[in-house]
PDB file of C-alpha atoms in Angstrom:
ATOM      1  CA  MET X  26       0.000   0.000   0.000  1.00 45.00           C
ATOM      2  CA  ALA X  27       2.973   2.299  -0.519  1.00 49.00           C
ATOM      3  CA  TRP X  28       1.700   3.620  -3.869  1.00 44.00           C
ATOM      4  CA  PHE X  29       0.034   6.682  -2.253  1.00 45.00           C
ATOM      5  CA  LYS X  30       2.899   7.590   0.048  1.00 49.00           C
ATOM      6  CA  ARG X  31       5.119  10.563  -0.731  1.00 51.00           C
ATOM      7  CA  THR X  32       8.732   9.392  -0.915  1.00 55.00           C
ATOM      8  CA  LYS X  33      10.203  12.892  -1.325  1.00 56.00           C
ATOM      9  CA  LYS X  34       9.118  16.056   0.389  1.00 52.00           C
ATOM     10  CA  GLY X  35       8.090  19.229  -1.446  1.00 51.00           C
ATOM     11  CA  ILE X  36       7.230  19.942  -5.050  1.00 48.00           C
ATOM     12  CA  GLN X  37      10.049  18.797  -7.293  1.00 52.00           C
ATOM     13  CA  THR X  38       9.091  20.557 -10.579  1.00 49.00           C
ATOM     14  CA  ALA X  39      11.642  23.208 -11.548  1.00 49.00           C
ATOM     15  CA  THR X  40      10.242  26.719 -11.934  1.00 42.00           C
ATOM     16  CA  GLU X  41      11.279  26.954 -15.588  1.00 43.00           C
ATOM     17  CA  ASP X  42       9.364  23.736 -16.329  1.00 47.00           C
ATOM     18  CA  LYS X  43       6.073  24.900 -14.856  1.00 43.00           C
ATOM     19  CA  LYS X  44       3.320  25.597 -17.381  1.00 42.00           C
ATOM     20  CA  ASP X  45       0.675  28.270 -16.884  1.00 42.00           C
ATOM     21  CA  VAL X  46      -2.651  28.120 -18.660  1.00 41.00           C
ATOM     22  CA  PRO X  47      -2.058  30.095 -21.884  1.00 48.00           C
ATOM     23  CA  LYS X  48      -3.703  33.500 -21.803  1.00 53.00           C
ATOM     24  CA  GLY X  49      -6.206  34.622 -24.422  1.00 58.00           C
ATOM     25  CA  LEU X  50      -7.753  31.248 -25.227  1.00 80.00           C
ATOM     26  CA  TRP X  51     -11.211  32.504 -24.285  1.00 85.00           C
ATOM     27  CA  TYR X  52     -13.006  35.816 -24.266  1.00 83.00           C
ATOM     28  CA  LYS X  53     -15.961  36.715 -22.062  1.00 85.00           C
ATOM     29  CA  SER X  54     -18.273  39.378 -23.461  1.00 81.00           C
ATOM     30  CA  PRO X  55     -20.052  41.914 -21.192  1.00 81.00           C
ATOM     31  CA  THR X  56     -23.223  39.835 -21.499  1.00 79.00           C
ATOM     32  CA  GLY X  57     -21.403  36.808 -20.091  1.00 84.00           C
ATOM     33  CA  LYS X  58     -20.961  34.881 -23.339  1.00 83.00           C
ATOM     34  CA  ILE X  59     -17.760  32.813 -23.606  1.00 88.00           C
ATOM     35  CA  VAL X  60     -16.063  32.792 -27.017  1.00 87.00           C
ATOM     36  CA  ASP X  61     -13.006  30.947 -28.257  1.00 88.00           C
ATOM     37  CA  ALA X  62     -10.263  33.489 -29.048  1.00 86.00           C
ATOM     38  CA  GLU X  63      -9.526  32.049 -32.487  1.00 87.00           C
ATOM     39  CA  GLU X  64     -13.214  32.015 -33.352  1.00 89.00           C
ATOM     40  CA  LEU X  65     -13.467  35.628 -32.182  1.00 90.00           C
ATOM     41  CA  GLU X  66     -10.577  36.710 -34.422  1.00 90.00           C
ATOM     42  CA  SER X  67     -11.973  34.891 -37.452  1.00 91.00           C
ATOM     43  CA  ASN X  68     -15.295  36.669 -36.857  1.00 94.00           C
ATOM     44  CA  PHE X  69     -13.733  40.168 -37.039  1.00 94.00           C
ATOM     45  CA  TYR X  70     -13.493  40.327 -33.227  1.00 93.00           C
ATOM     46  CA  VAL X  71     -17.269  40.201 -32.879  1.00 94.00           C
ATOM     47  CA  SER X  72     -18.832  37.729 -30.446  1.00 91.00           C
ATOM     48  CA  PRO X  73     -20.936  35.308 -32.526  1.00 90.00           C
ATOM     49  CA  GLU X  74     -23.058  34.624 -29.454  1.00 86.00           C
ATOM     50  CA  ASP X  75     -24.394  38.146 -28.920  1.00 89.00           C
ATOM     51  CA  GLY X  76     -22.923  40.365 -31.654  1.00 92.00           C
ATOM     52  CA  TYR X  77     -20.786  42.327 -29.188  1.00 92.00           C
ATOM     53  CA  HIS X  78     -18.033  44.276 -31.005  1.00 94.00           C
ATOM     54  CA  VAL X  79     -14.831  43.856 -29.009  1.00 93.00           C
ATOM     55  CA  ARG X  80     -12.536  46.898 -28.936  1.00 94.00           C
ATOM     56  CA  ILE X  81      -9.686  46.514 -31.402  1.00 96.00           C
ATOM     57  CA  GLY X  82      -6.824  48.749 -32.507  1.00 96.00           C
ATOM     58  CA  SER X  83      -5.280  50.112 -35.671  1.00 98.00           C
ATOM     59  CA  ALA X  84      -3.507  46.848 -36.563  1.00 97.00           C
ATOM     60  CA  GLU X  85      -6.822  44.983 -36.656  1.00 97.00           C
ATOM     61  CA  TYR X  86      -8.691  47.714 -38.562  1.00 98.00           C
ATOM     62  CA  PHE X  87      -5.912  47.977 -41.146  1.00 98.00           C
ATOM     63  CA  LYS X  88      -6.095  44.216 -41.614  1.00 97.00           C
ATOM     64  CA  ILE X  89      -9.862  44.411 -42.128  1.00 97.00           C
ATOM     65  CA  LEU X  90      -9.863  47.385 -44.507  1.00 98.00           C
ATOM     66  CA  PHE X  91      -6.674  47.198 -46.577  1.00 98.00           C
ATOM     67  CA  ASP X  92      -6.352  44.588 -49.324  1.00 98.00           C
ATOM     68  CA  ASN X  93      -4.030  41.778 -48.180  1.00 97.00           C
ATOM     69  CA  ASN X  94      -3.162  43.918 -45.131  1.00 97.00           C
ATOM     70  CA  SER X  95      -0.796  45.860 -47.405  1.00 98.00           C
ATOM     71  CA  PHE X  96      -0.254  49.565 -46.656  1.00 98.00           C
ATOM     72  CA  LYS X  97       2.336  52.299 -46.155  1.00 98.00           C
ATOM     73  CA  GLU X  98       2.348  53.974 -42.769  1.00 98.00           C
ATOM     74  CA  LEU X  99       2.704  57.762 -42.811  1.00 98.00           C
ATOM     75  CA  ASP X 100       4.588  59.871 -40.229  1.00 97.00           C
ATOM     76  CA  LYS X 101       4.993  56.840 -37.980  1.00 95.00           C
ATOM     77  CA  ASN X 102       7.796  58.294 -35.866  1.00 94.00           C
ATOM     78  CA  LEU X 103       6.006  61.413 -34.577  1.00 96.00           C
ATOM     79  CA  THR X 104       6.104  61.479 -30.767  1.00 95.00           C
ATOM     80  CA  SER X 105       4.784  63.770 -28.038  1.00 93.00           C
ATOM     81  CA  LYS X 106       6.942  66.385 -26.304  1.00 92.00           C
ATOM     82  CA  ASP X 107       6.443  67.953 -22.882  1.00 94.00           C
ATOM     83  CA  PRO X 108       6.267  71.740 -23.431  1.00 89.00           C
ATOM     84  CA  LEU X 109       4.253  72.284 -20.232  1.00 92.00           C
ATOM     85  CA  LYS X 110       6.559  70.167 -18.026  1.00 93.00           C
ATOM     86  CA  PHE X 111       3.429  68.426 -16.772  1.00 93.00           C
ATOM     87  CA  GLU X 112       3.566  66.078 -13.814  1.00 90.00           C
ATOM     88  CA  ASP X 113       0.830  64.302 -11.883  1.00 89.00           C
ATOM     89  CA  LYS X 114       1.552  60.909 -10.344  1.00 89.00           C
ATOM     90  CA  LYS X 115       4.214  60.560 -13.033  1.00 92.00           C
ATOM     91  CA  LYS X 116       6.115  62.904 -15.271  1.00 95.00           C
ATOM     92  CA  TYR X 117       4.494  63.154 -18.695  1.00 96.00           C
ATOM     93  CA  PRO X 118       7.571  61.836 -20.584  1.00 96.00           C
ATOM     94  CA  ASP X 119       7.621  58.822 -18.265  1.00 96.00           C
ATOM     95  CA  ARG X 120       3.942  58.177 -18.952  1.00 96.00           C
ATOM     96  CA  ILE X 121       4.568  58.385 -22.706  1.00 96.00           C
ATOM     97  CA  LYS X 122       7.519  56.011 -22.467  1.00 96.00           C
ATOM     98  CA  GLU X 123       5.485  53.552 -20.420  1.00 96.00           C
ATOM     99  CA  ALA X 124       2.655  53.641 -22.969  1.00 97.00           C
ATOM    100  CA  GLU X 125       5.107  53.105 -25.834  1.00 97.00           C
ATOM    101  CA  GLU X 126       6.628  50.067 -24.138  1.00 96.00           C
ATOM    102  CA  LYS X 127       3.225  48.625 -23.245  1.00 96.00           C
ATOM    103  CA  THR X 128       1.595  49.062 -26.667  1.00 96.00           C
ATOM    104  CA  ASN X 129       4.520  49.220 -29.113  1.00 96.00           C
ATOM    105  CA  LEU X 130       2.911  52.398 -30.471  1.00 97.00           C
ATOM    106  CA  LYS X 131       4.290  55.938 -30.738  1.00 97.00           C
ATOM    107  CA  ASP X 132       0.997  57.652 -29.897  1.00 98.00           C
ATOM    108  CA  ALA X 133      -2.767  57.179 -29.918  1.00 98.00           C
ATOM    109  CA  ILE X 134      -3.167  57.195 -33.707  1.00 98.00           C
ATOM    110  CA  ARG X 135      -1.644  55.597 -36.785  1.00 98.00           C
ATOM    111  CA  VAL X 136      -2.082  56.794 -40.359  1.00 98.00           C
ATOM    112  CA  ALA X 137      -1.661  54.608 -43.433  1.00 98.00           C
ATOM    113  CA  VAL X 138      -2.433  54.607 -47.142  1.00 98.00           C
ATOM    114  CA  GLY X 139      -3.199  51.533 -49.198  1.00 98.00           C
ATOM    115  CA  LYS X 140      -5.687  49.823 -51.484  1.00 98.00           C
ATOM    116  CA  SER X 141      -9.170  48.948 -50.276  1.00 98.00           C
ATOM    117  CA  LYS X 142     -11.073  46.884 -52.846  1.00 97.00           C
ATOM    118  CA  GLY X 143      -8.513  48.048 -55.400  1.00 97.00           C
ATOM    119  CA  LYS X 144      -8.808  51.809 -54.761  1.00 97.00           C
ATOM    120  CA  ASP X 145      -6.530  54.083 -52.732  1.00 98.00           C
ATOM    121  CA  LEU X 146      -7.694  55.051 -49.244  1.00 98.00           C
ATOM    122  CA  VAL X 147      -6.037  56.999 -46.426  1.00 98.00           C
ATOM    123  CA  ILE X 148      -6.997  55.723 -42.968  1.00 98.00           C
ATOM    124  CA  ALA X 149      -6.218  57.444 -39.664  1.00 98.00           C
ATOM    125  CA  CYS X 150      -7.058  55.014 -36.866  1.00 98.00           C
ATOM    126  CA  MET X 151      -6.954  55.738 -33.146  1.00 98.00           C
ATOM    127  CA  ASP X 152      -5.683  53.240 -30.553  1.00 98.00           C
ATOM    128  CA  PHE X 153      -7.466  53.290 -27.197  1.00 97.00           C
ATOM    129  CA  ALA X 154      -4.667  51.237 -25.633  1.00 96.00           C
ATOM    130  CA  PHE X 155      -2.345  54.270 -25.785  1.00 97.00           C
ATOM    131  CA  ILE X 156      -3.354  56.446 -22.808  1.00 96.00           C
ATOM    132  CA  GLY X 157      -7.050  55.878 -23.433  1.00 96.00           C
ATOM    133  CA  GLY X 158      -6.885  57.043 -27.045  1.00 97.00           C
ATOM    134  CA  SER X 159      -6.368  60.567 -25.745  1.00 96.00           C
ATOM    135  CA  MET X 160      -6.006  63.320 -28.333  1.00 97.00           C
ATOM    136  CA  GLY X 161      -2.867  65.412 -28.011  1.00 96.00           C
ATOM    137  CA  SER X 162      -0.670  67.361 -30.405  1.00 97.00           C
ATOM    138  CA  VAL X 163       0.563  64.240 -32.208  1.00 97.00           C
ATOM    139  CA  VAL X 164      -2.966  63.010 -32.899  1.00 98.00           C
ATOM    140  CA  GLY X 165      -3.970  66.424 -34.281  1.00 97.00           C
ATOM    141  CA  GLU X 166      -0.792  66.733 -36.349  1.00 98.00           C
ATOM    142  CA  LYS X 167      -1.135  63.262 -37.831  1.00 98.00           C
ATOM    143  CA  ILE X 168      -4.745  63.903 -38.811  1.00 98.00           C
ATOM    144  CA  ALA X 169      -3.749  67.243 -40.342  1.00 98.00           C
ATOM    145  CA  ARG X 170      -0.982  65.553 -42.340  1.00 98.00           C
ATOM    146  CA  ALA X 171      -3.329  62.739 -43.361  1.00 98.00           C
ATOM    147  CA  ALA X 172      -5.765  65.345 -44.692  1.00 98.00           C
ATOM    148  CA  ASP X 173      -2.925  67.105 -46.536  1.00 98.00           C
ATOM    149  CA  TYR X 174      -1.845  63.803 -48.099  1.00 98.00           C
ATOM    150  CA  ALA X 175      -5.416  62.994 -49.136  1.00 98.00           C
ATOM    151  CA  LEU X 176      -5.833  66.497 -50.565  1.00 98.00           C
ATOM    152  CA  LYS X 177      -2.550  66.450 -52.492  1.00 98.00           C
ATOM    153  CA  ASN X 178      -3.175  63.002 -53.982  1.00 98.00           C
ATOM    154  CA  ASN X 179      -6.979  63.275 -54.303  1.00 98.00           C
ATOM    155  CA  ILE X 180      -7.541  60.181 -52.155  1.00 98.00           C
ATOM    156  CA  PRO X 181     -10.537  59.696 -49.818  1.00 98.00           C
ATOM    157  CA  LEU X 182      -9.842  59.953 -46.102  1.00 98.00           C
ATOM    158  CA  MET X 183     -11.289  57.794 -43.349  1.00 98.00           C
ATOM    159  CA  ILE X 184     -10.821  58.468 -39.624  1.00 98.00           C
ATOM    160  CA  ILE X 185     -11.601  55.749 -37.095  1.00 98.00           C
ATOM    161  CA  SER X 186     -12.225  57.362 -33.721  1.00 98.00           C
ATOM    162  CA  LYS X 187     -11.735  55.549 -30.416  1.00 97.00           C
ATOM    163  CA  SER X 188     -10.945  58.059 -27.700  1.00 96.00           C
ATOM    164  CA  GLY X 189     -11.532  59.160 -24.124  1.00 93.00           C
ATOM    165  CA  GLY X 190     -11.070  62.799 -25.171  1.00 93.00           C
ATOM    166  CA  ALA X 191      -8.341  65.443 -25.160  1.00 94.00           C
ATOM    167  CA  ARG X 192      -5.089  64.672 -23.326  1.00 95.00           C
ATOM    168  CA  MET X 193      -4.981  66.684 -20.110  1.00 92.00           C
ATOM    169  CA  GLN X 194      -1.177  66.601 -19.927  1.00 95.00           C
ATOM    170  CA  GLU X 195      -1.065  68.922 -22.949  1.00 95.00           C
ATOM    171  CA  ALA X 196      -3.876  71.197 -21.717  1.00 93.00           C
ATOM    172  CA  VAL X 197      -4.714  73.956 -24.203  1.00 94.00           C
ATOM    173  CA  LEU X 198      -2.362  72.451 -26.802  1.00 94.00           C
ATOM    174  CA  SER X 199      -4.599  69.394 -27.018  1.00 95.00           C
ATOM    175  CA  LEU X 200      -7.725  71.561 -27.223  1.00 95.00           C
ATOM    176  CA  MET X 201      -6.193  73.441 -30.155  1.00 96.00           C
ATOM    177  CA  GLN X 202      -6.319  70.199 -32.136  1.00 97.00           C
ATOM    178  CA  LEU X 203     -10.114  70.485 -32.375  1.00 97.00           C
ATOM    179  CA  ALA X 204      -9.842  73.631 -34.475  1.00 97.00           C
ATOM    180  CA  LYS X 205      -6.752  72.437 -36.341  1.00 97.00           C
ATOM    181  CA  THR X 206      -8.322  69.190 -37.540  1.00 98.00           C
ATOM    182  CA  SER X 207     -11.645  70.868 -38.333  1.00 98.00           C
ATOM    183  CA  VAL X 208      -9.916  73.390 -40.621  1.00 98.00           C
ATOM    184  CA  LYS X 209      -8.132  70.614 -42.502  1.00 98.00           C
ATOM    185  CA  LEU X 210     -11.370  68.692 -42.992  1.00 98.00           C
ATOM    186  CA  ALA X 211     -13.016  71.868 -44.282  1.00 98.00           C
ATOM    187  CA  GLN X 212     -10.257  72.072 -46.901  1.00 98.00           C
ATOM    188  CA  LEU X 213     -11.058  68.516 -47.968  1.00 98.00           C
ATOM    189  CA  ALA X 214     -14.739  69.380 -48.251  1.00 97.00           C
ATOM    190  CA  GLU X 215     -13.946  72.442 -50.362  1.00 97.00           C
ATOM    191  CA  ALA X 216     -11.847  70.298 -52.716  1.00 97.00           C
ATOM    192  CA  LYS X 217     -14.619  67.649 -52.789  1.00 96.00           C
ATOM    193  CA  VAL X 218     -12.331  64.919 -51.438  1.00 98.00           C
ATOM    194  CA  PRO X 219     -14.551  62.497 -49.476  1.00 97.00           C
ATOM    195  CA  TYR X 220     -14.096  62.060 -45.738  1.00 98.00           C
ATOM    196  CA  ILE X 221     -15.774  59.211 -43.869  1.00 98.00           C
ATOM    197  CA  SER X 222     -15.877  59.173 -40.065  1.00 98.00           C
ATOM    198  CA  LEU X 223     -16.254  55.879 -38.211  1.00 98.00           C
ATOM    199  CA  CYS X 224     -17.114  56.206 -34.523  1.00 98.00           C
ATOM    200  CA  THR X 225     -16.217  53.162 -32.444  1.00 97.00           C
ATOM    201  CA  ASP X 226     -16.485  52.360 -28.750  1.00 95.00           C
ATOM    202  CA  PRO X 227     -15.821  54.801 -27.109  1.00 95.00           C
ATOM    203  CA  THR X 228     -15.827  58.086 -29.005  1.00 97.00           C
ATOM    204  CA  THR X 229     -16.020  60.873 -26.435  1.00 95.00           C
ATOM    205  CA  GLY X 230     -14.815  64.349 -25.451  1.00 94.00           C
ATOM    206  CA  GLY X 231     -12.984  66.593 -27.889  1.00 94.00           C
ATOM    207  CA  THR X 232     -12.867  63.853 -30.506  1.00 96.00           C
ATOM    208  CA  THR X 233     -16.662  63.909 -30.718  1.00 96.00           C
ATOM    209  CA  ALA X 234     -16.608  67.725 -30.643  1.00 95.00           C
ATOM    210  CA  SER X 235     -14.425  67.857 -33.760  1.00 96.00           C
ATOM    211  CA  TYR X 236     -13.469  65.434 -36.503  1.00 97.00           C
ATOM    212  CA  ALA X 237     -15.607  62.472 -35.379  1.00 97.00           C
ATOM    213  CA  MET X 238     -18.812  64.325 -36.316  1.00 96.00           C
ATOM    214  CA  LEU X 239     -17.591  66.170 -39.412  1.00 97.00           C
ATOM    215  CA  GLY X 240     -17.671  63.374 -41.974  1.00 97.00           C
ATOM    216  CA  ASP X 241     -19.420  63.549 -45.302  1.00 97.00           C
ATOM    217  CA  ILE X 242     -20.819  60.314 -43.918  1.00 96.00           C
ATOM    218  CA  ASN X 243     -20.788  59.595 -40.180  1.00 98.00           C
ATOM    219  CA  ILE X 244     -21.089  55.930 -39.333  1.00 97.00           C
ATOM    220  CA  SER X 245     -20.602  53.714 -36.290  1.00 98.00           C
ATOM    221  CA  GLU X 246     -20.322  50.151 -35.113  1.00 97.00           C
ATOM    222  CA  PRO X 247     -23.232  48.632 -33.157  1.00 96.00           C
ATOM    223  CA  GLY X 248     -23.408  49.425 -29.458  1.00 94.00           C
ATOM    224  CA  ALA X 249     -20.643  52.039 -29.429  1.00 96.00           C
ATOM    225  CA  LEU X 250     -20.611  54.722 -26.727  1.00 95.00           C
ATOM    226  CA  ILE X 251     -20.573  58.125 -28.443  1.00 96.00           C
ATOM    227  CA  GLY X 252     -20.898  61.466 -26.684  1.00 94.00           C
ATOM    228  CA  PHE X 253     -19.112  64.511 -25.341  1.00 92.00           C
ATOM    229  CA  ALA X 254     -19.390  63.997 -21.581  1.00 88.00           C
ATOM    230  CA  GLY X 255     -20.095  60.580 -20.095  1.00 81.00           C
ATOM    231  CA  PRO X 256     -23.623  59.556 -19.047  1.00 83.00           C
ATOM    232  CA  ARG X 257     -22.850  59.960 -15.336  1.00 86.00           C
ATOM    233  CA  VAL X 258     -21.606  63.518 -15.827  1.00 88.00           C
ATOM    234  CA  VAL X 259     -24.654  64.410 -17.936  1.00 89.00           C
ATOM    235  CA  ARG X 260     -27.000  62.899 -15.359  1.00 89.00           C
ATOM    236  CA  ASP X 261     -25.351  64.738 -12.459  1.00 91.00           C
ATOM    237  CA  THR X 262     -25.279  68.034 -14.373  1.00 91.00           C
ATOM    238  CA  THR X 263     -28.883  67.975 -15.567  1.00 91.00           C
ATOM    239  CA  GLY X 264     -30.310  66.279 -12.505  1.00 91.00           C
ATOM    240  CA  LYS X 265     -32.460  64.082 -14.739  1.00 89.00           C
ATOM    241  CA  GLU X 266     -32.592  60.387 -15.494  1.00 89.00           C
ATOM    242  CA  LEU X 267     -31.358  59.621 -18.994  1.00 89.00           C
ATOM    243  CA  PRO X 268     -33.337  57.759 -21.672  1.00 90.00           C
ATOM    244  CA  GLU X 269     -32.605  54.078 -22.131  1.00 87.00           C
ATOM    245  CA  GLY X 270     -29.650  53.535 -24.450  1.00 88.00           C
ATOM    246  CA  PHE X 271     -28.513  57.155 -24.116  1.00 92.00           C
ATOM    247  CA  GLN X 272     -25.295  57.831 -26.076  1.00 93.00           C
ATOM    248  CA  THR X 273     -25.249  54.456 -27.797  1.00 95.00           C
ATOM    249  CA  SER X 274     -24.794  54.453 -31.559  1.00 97.00           C
ATOM    250  CA  GLU X 275     -28.383  53.234 -31.959  1.00 97.00           C
ATOM    251  CA  PHE X 276     -29.693  56.191 -29.924  1.00 96.00           C
ATOM    252  CA  LEU X 277     -27.634  58.645 -32.006  1.00 96.00           C
ATOM    253  CA  LEU X 278     -28.807  57.104 -35.272  1.00 97.00           C
ATOM    254  CA  GLU X 279     -32.427  57.478 -34.177  1.00 96.00           C
ATOM    255  CA  HIS X 280     -31.823  61.153 -33.324  1.00 94.00           C
ATOM    256  CA  GLY X 281     -30.029  62.047 -36.555  1.00 95.00           C
ATOM    257  CA  PHE X 282     -26.399  62.249 -35.407  1.00 95.00           C
ATOM    258  CA  LEU X 283     -25.305  59.252 -37.494  1.00 97.00           C
ATOM    259  CA  ASP X 284     -26.038  58.199 -41.056  1.00 96.00           C
ATOM    260  CA  PHE X 285     -25.557  54.453 -40.677  1.00 95.00           C
ATOM    261  CA  ILE X 286     -24.561  51.715 -38.261  1.00 97.00           C
ATOM    262  CA  THR X 287     -22.359  49.099 -39.894  1.00 96.00           C
ATOM    263  CA  LYS X 288     -21.399  45.690 -38.552  1.00 96.00           C
ATOM    264  CA  ARG X 289     -17.654  45.107 -38.634  1.00 97.00           C
ATOM    265  CA  LYS X 290     -17.898  42.161 -41.039  1.00 96.00           C
ATOM    266  CA  ASP X 291     -19.594  44.481 -43.572  1.00 97.00           C
ATOM    267  CA  LEU X 292     -17.319  47.468 -42.927  1.00 97.00           C
ATOM    268  CA  LYS X 293     -14.996  47.153 -45.918  1.00 98.00           C
ATOM    269  CA  ASP X 294     -17.843  46.627 -48.395  1.00 97.00           C
ATOM    270  CA  LYS X 295     -19.961  49.438 -46.938  1.00 96.00           C
ATOM    271  CA  ILE X 296     -17.133  51.991 -46.827  1.00 97.00           C
ATOM    272  CA  ASN X 297     -16.249  51.387 -50.443  1.00 97.00           C
ATOM    273  CA  LEU X 298     -19.900  51.394 -51.508  1.00 97.00           C
ATOM    274  CA  TYR X 299     -20.341  54.828 -49.897  1.00 95.00           C
ATOM    275  CA  LEU X 300     -17.207  56.103 -51.653  1.00 97.00           C
ATOM    276  CA  ASP X 301     -18.356  54.813 -55.042  1.00 97.00           C
ATOM    277  CA  LEU X 302     -21.718  56.524 -54.593  1.00 95.00           C
ATOM    278  CA  ILE X 303     -20.193  59.801 -53.354  1.00 94.00           C
ATOM    279  CA  LEU X 304     -17.681  59.892 -56.224  1.00 95.00           C
ATOM    280  CA  ASN X 305     -20.295  58.847 -58.787  1.00 95.00           C
ATOM    281  CA  ARG X 306     -18.173  55.972 -60.036  1.00 93.00           C
ATOM    282  CA  GLU X 307     -18.999  52.371 -60.898  1.00 94.00           C
ATOM    283  CA  VAL X 308     -19.960  50.381 -57.833  1.00 95.00           C
ATOM    284  CA  ARG X 309     -17.409  47.674 -57.090  1.00 91.00           C
ATOM    285  CA  ALA X 310     -18.573  44.132 -56.389  1.00 84.00           C
TER     286      ALA X 310
END
């Protein structure tokens, strides 16, 4: 009966040989649905159980929208400075460095140009993972340069917004980006170069107050939070209970702030359909 007796004390497995359960095998949606990670990726990061659109970044959107995930990134090395010498719990440069190391991004937006269904398209896509997708001088400058590139080459521009608002560490410099980007988009409109705005979850603050709502066509993904101030702030300020679904993309569509809501799996086809119609050219299959 010695088979159950421990002959050596302690756990003998070396630390380097221990195996943890691999991370990312499953995803749990806010409604409690469990989805296999590979199945989620193959379904455009949308839960097949409940249609929930998981937050994704520029790498995933570029893969969805550009043919064969082939594109040229523009102004990829622009980084934030610290003209105000801002410091809260951390110095601003330290916070930037930490975000860069964590996300492998230079700032909260990437801009690229490539083919989408065979036609050129400039896409500026925000990344919420970089300091909450906050809009600072780099975000404004990259959008301005993206608009200039689109204007110079007569290529449609698309901006994918995903932001918590203006970056407080840059104070008034970040607020200046609202006017700066709006002027550039006005130049596109004057030259009749199409601009499509896609609002994703969340699109809030100064982003909503500027380029996110200035598209020739303003569209959104299902269930996205879109607004200037958050629901709690609005409720506390007005002293009133908010309507059901307040600030969701469906609520905004019903009240005329959006033109369409597009599921992510249809995004590439819909974007290019809109562009063909706007430009009065043959509709691509």
